[in-house]
Tab-separated table of C-alpha atoms and ligand atoms in Angstrom:
chain	number	residue	atom	x	y	z
A	1	MET	CA	0.173	0.134	-0.009
A	2	TYR	CA	1.722	3.366	-1.184
A	3	ILE	CA	1.807	5.624	1.840
A	4	GLU	CA	1.004	9.517	1.055
A	5	LEU	CA	3.138	12.022	2.676
A	6	VAL	CA	2.163	15.489	3.521
A	7	LYS	CA	4.468	17.502	1.626
A	8	TYR	CA	5.658	21.138	0.977
A	9	PRO	CA	3.868	23.506	1.028
A	10	ASP	CA	1.287	22.611	3.312
A	11	VAL	CA	1.110	24.322	6.504
A	12	PHE	CA	0.501	21.690	8.488
A	13	LEU	CA	4.484	20.764	8.282
A	14	ARG	CA	4.275	24.019	10.219
A	15	SER	CA	2.580	22.912	13.418
A	16	VAL	CA	4.927	21.944	16.635
A	17	SER	CA	4.935	18.284	17.433
A	18	ASN	CA	3.422	17.691	20.780
A	19	ILE	CA	4.608	15.324	23.352
A	20	VAL	CA	4.126	11.576	23.324
A	21	PRO	CA	2.050	10.351	26.589
A	22	PHE	CA	3.445	7.370	28.099
A	23	PRO	CA	2.566	3.938	28.480
A	24	LEU	CA	2.347	3.935	24.601
A	25	GLU	CA	-1.045	3.408	22.837
A	26	GLU	CA	-1.665	0.756	20.948
A	27	LYS	CA	-2.421	3.198	18.382
A	28	THR	CA	1.031	5.092	18.524
A	29	GLN	CA	2.589	1.472	18.261
A	30	ARG	CA	0.869	0.900	15.037
A	31	LEU	CA	1.721	4.046	13.856
A	32	ILE	CA	5.513	3.509	14.477
A	33	LYS	CA	5.194	1.059	12.218
A	34	TRP	CA	3.507	2.729	9.935
A	35	MET	CA	6.400	5.148	10.093
A	36	TYR	CA	8.973	2.844	9.493
A	37	LYS	CA	7.307	1.485	6.324
A	38	ALA	CA	6.816	4.739	5.041
A	39	MET	CA	10.450	5.843	5.455
A	40	TYR	CA	11.617	2.963	3.042
A	41	GLN	CA	8.804	3.028	0.817
A	42	HIS	CA	10.321	6.506	-0.109
A	43	HIS	CA	13.825	5.792	0.252
A	44	GLY	CA	14.158	7.849	3.224
A	45	ILE	CA	16.560	7.410	6.316
A	46	GLY	CA	14.561	9.817	9.197
A	47	LEU	CA	11.268	10.391	9.260
A	48	ALA	CA	8.812	12.372	11.305
A	49	ALA	CA	5.546	11.634	12.510
A	50	ILE	CA	4.505	14.925	11.786
A	51	GLN	CA	5.081	14.146	7.699
A	52	VAL	CA	2.406	11.067	8.066
A	53	GLY	CA	0.290	13.657	9.350
A	54	TYR	CA	0.557	13.096	13.298
A	55	GLN	CA	1.997	16.137	15.080
A	56	LEU	CA	3.830	13.835	17.849
A	57	ARG	CA	7.279	14.630	19.098
A	58	MET	CA	8.846	11.482	17.504
A	59	PHE	CA	10.663	10.215	14.751
A	60	VAL	CA	12.157	7.221	13.040
A	61	MET	CA	15.485	6.542	11.065
A	62	ASP	CA	18.032	3.959	9.626
A	63	CYS	CA	20.778	5.560	7.995
A	64	THR	CA	21.729	2.090	6.911
A	65	ARG	CA	18.876	1.446	4.686
A	66	SER	CA	19.067	-1.861	5.773
A	67	GLN	CA	15.939	-2.256	7.041
A	68	GLU	CA	16.890	-4.325	9.231
A	69	ASN	CA	17.062	-2.286	12.485
A	70	PRO	CA	15.306	1.016	12.065
A	71	LYS	CA	14.548	2.850	15.556
A	72	VAL	CA	12.145	5.197	16.921
A	73	TYR	CA	13.526	8.195	18.945
A	74	ILE	CA	10.425	9.546	21.265
A	75	ASN	CA	10.300	12.894	22.468
A	76	PRO	CA	13.757	13.415	21.905
A	77	GLU	CA	15.965	16.196	22.771
A	78	ILE	CA	19.690	17.375	22.030
A	79	VAL	CA	21.250	17.647	25.306
A	80	LYS	CA	24.916	18.493	23.832
A	81	LYS	CA	26.365	19.542	20.721
A	82	SER	CA	29.470	19.969	19.144
A	83	ASP	CA	31.164	23.419	18.236
A	84	GLU	CA	32.154	21.909	15.149
A	85	THR	CA	29.677	22.308	12.451
A	86	LEU	CA	29.187	21.038	8.671
A	87	ARG	CA	27.476	22.781	5.729
A	88	ASP	CA	26.229	20.198	3.459
A	89	ASN	CA	22.868	19.991	0.881
A	90	GLU	CA	20.119	17.885	2.354
A	91	GLY	CA	16.621	17.224	0.999
A	92	CYS	CA	13.477	16.309	2.666
A	93	LEU	CA	11.074	13.546	1.919
A	94	SER	CA	8.235	16.135	2.324
A	95	ALA	CA	9.544	18.563	-0.409
A	96	PRO	CA	10.456	16.148	-3.227
A	97	GLY	CA	12.961	18.042	-5.795
A	98	LYS	CA	14.091	20.807	-3.451
A	99	THR	CA	17.250	20.580	-1.317
A	100	GLY	CA	18.762	23.171	1.109
A	101	ASP	CA	22.533	23.830	2.404
A	102	VAL	CA	22.071	23.685	6.256
A	103	SER	CA	24.867	23.787	8.527
A	104	ARG	CA	24.437	21.192	11.321
A	105	HIS	CA	26.525	20.279	14.148
A	106	ILE	CA	28.788	17.256	13.614
A	107	ARG	CA	28.689	15.409	16.627
A	108	ILE	CA	25.185	15.493	19.267
A	109	ILE	CA	24.187	13.326	22.644
A	110	LEU	CA	20.233	12.807	22.323
A	111	LYS	CA	17.884	12.163	25.005
A	112	TYR	CA	15.245	10.378	24.313
A	113	GLN	CA	12.620	7.704	25.656
A	114	ASP	CA	12.428	4.613	23.978
A	115	GLU	CA	9.114	2.228	23.103
A	116	ASP	CA	8.860	1.241	26.475
A	117	GLY	CA	9.134	4.906	27.868
A	118	LYS	CA	12.833	4.232	29.095
A	119	GLU	CA	14.952	7.352	28.866
A	120	GLN	CA	18.026	6.610	26.579
A	121	ARG	CA	21.355	8.635	26.027
A	122	LYS	CA	23.384	8.408	23.215
A	123	THR	CA	26.027	10.452	20.864
A	124	PHE	CA	25.340	10.517	17.541
A	125	TYR	CA	28.090	11.387	14.731
A	126	ASN	CA	28.276	12.676	10.877
A	127	LEU	CA	25.158	11.635	8.585
A	128	GLU	CA	22.943	10.187	11.872
A	129	ALA	CA	23.644	13.758	13.743
A	130	ARG	CA	22.871	15.544	10.504
A	131	CYS	CA	19.555	13.402	10.186
A	132	ILE	CA	18.813	14.271	13.960
A	133	GLN	CA	19.041	17.519	13.626
A	134	HIS	CA	16.822	17.509	10.672
A	135	GLU	CA	14.011	15.957	12.026
A	136	MET	CA	14.156	17.524	15.243
A	137	ASP	CA	13.764	20.494	12.958
A	138	HIS	CA	10.285	18.733	11.763
A	139	LEU	CA	9.387	18.768	15.408
A	140	GLU	CA	9.324	22.768	15.279
A	141	GLY	CA	7.726	23.058	12.231
A	142	LYS	CA	11.116	24.123	10.391
A	143	LEU	CA	12.292	22.303	7.085
A	144	CYS	CA	15.510	22.197	5.847
A	145	ILE	CA	14.798	23.984	2.628
A	146	ASP	CA	14.325	27.345	5.008
A	147	TYR	CA	17.642	27.637	5.580
A	148	GLU	CA	18.325	28.392	2.063
A	149	LYS	CA	16.653	31.914	2.349
A	150	GLY	CA	19.836	32.736	4.886
A	151	ASP	CA	20.001	32.271	8.470
A	152	TYR	CA	16.258	30.733	9.946
A	153	SER	CA	14.504	33.881	11.689
A	154	ARG	CA	10.902	33.246	13.238
A	155	ASP	CA	9.649	36.402	11.257
A	156	LYS	CA	9.996	34.843	7.863
A	157	HIS	CA	8.636	31.666	8.995
A	158	LYS	CA	5.752	33.529	9.495
A	159	SER	CA	5.401	35.158	6.199
A	160	GLN	CA	6.221	32.207	4.673
A	161	THR	CA	3.253	30.395	6.139
A	162	MET	CA	0.858	33.172	5.374
A	163	VAL	CA	2.066	32.245	1.842
A	164	GLU	CA	1.435	28.487	2.246
A	165	SER	CA	-1.529	29.518	3.880
A	166	ASP	CA	-2.748	31.271	0.774
A	167	PHE	CA	-1.796	29.044	-1.549
A	168	ARG	CA	-3.461	25.907	0.059
A	169	ALA	CA	-6.718	28.065	0.080
A	170	LYS	CA	-6.685	28.911	-3.360
A	171	SER	CA	-5.632	25.171	-4.017
A	172	ASP	CA	-8.702	24.124	-2.190
A	173	SER	CA	-10.958	26.351	-3.705
B	201	ZN	ZN1	12.531	16.208	6.776
């Protein structure tokens, strides 16, 4: 079954996601499996819940693409980041055909909850660290293509959201 993703410029992607309550509801467990499926189907290495239509603070990731050991990160929080950053071109499954140059910390420590609600803390490097920072942006309603217009700012975000609502209103009619 083909899983449709929420795509730019849908304003839904601009919403700030909510904390996931524990213990996980059965529907949330099902949603996680759905997210794994969507990530592989669209050949991504990471996917946030908002991209399949849920405003929940969680994302899945598998940078190996092996489909053997995908992981889910629930209520994630970056607790430490390296001073050193690297600028690279990023794409997003929710913005096909578009990319943005984004500067990301090359090493981060992530605090998150696993499916059992247990708090975990792990260090990530390079591609995984980049992917996590990209997914964390989704939780705040940001997209990698926002950075292309210069440094991210709330004001620019606001005006862009307005343009997008406008677009949506027009395309709906
Ligand atoms: Zn994305």
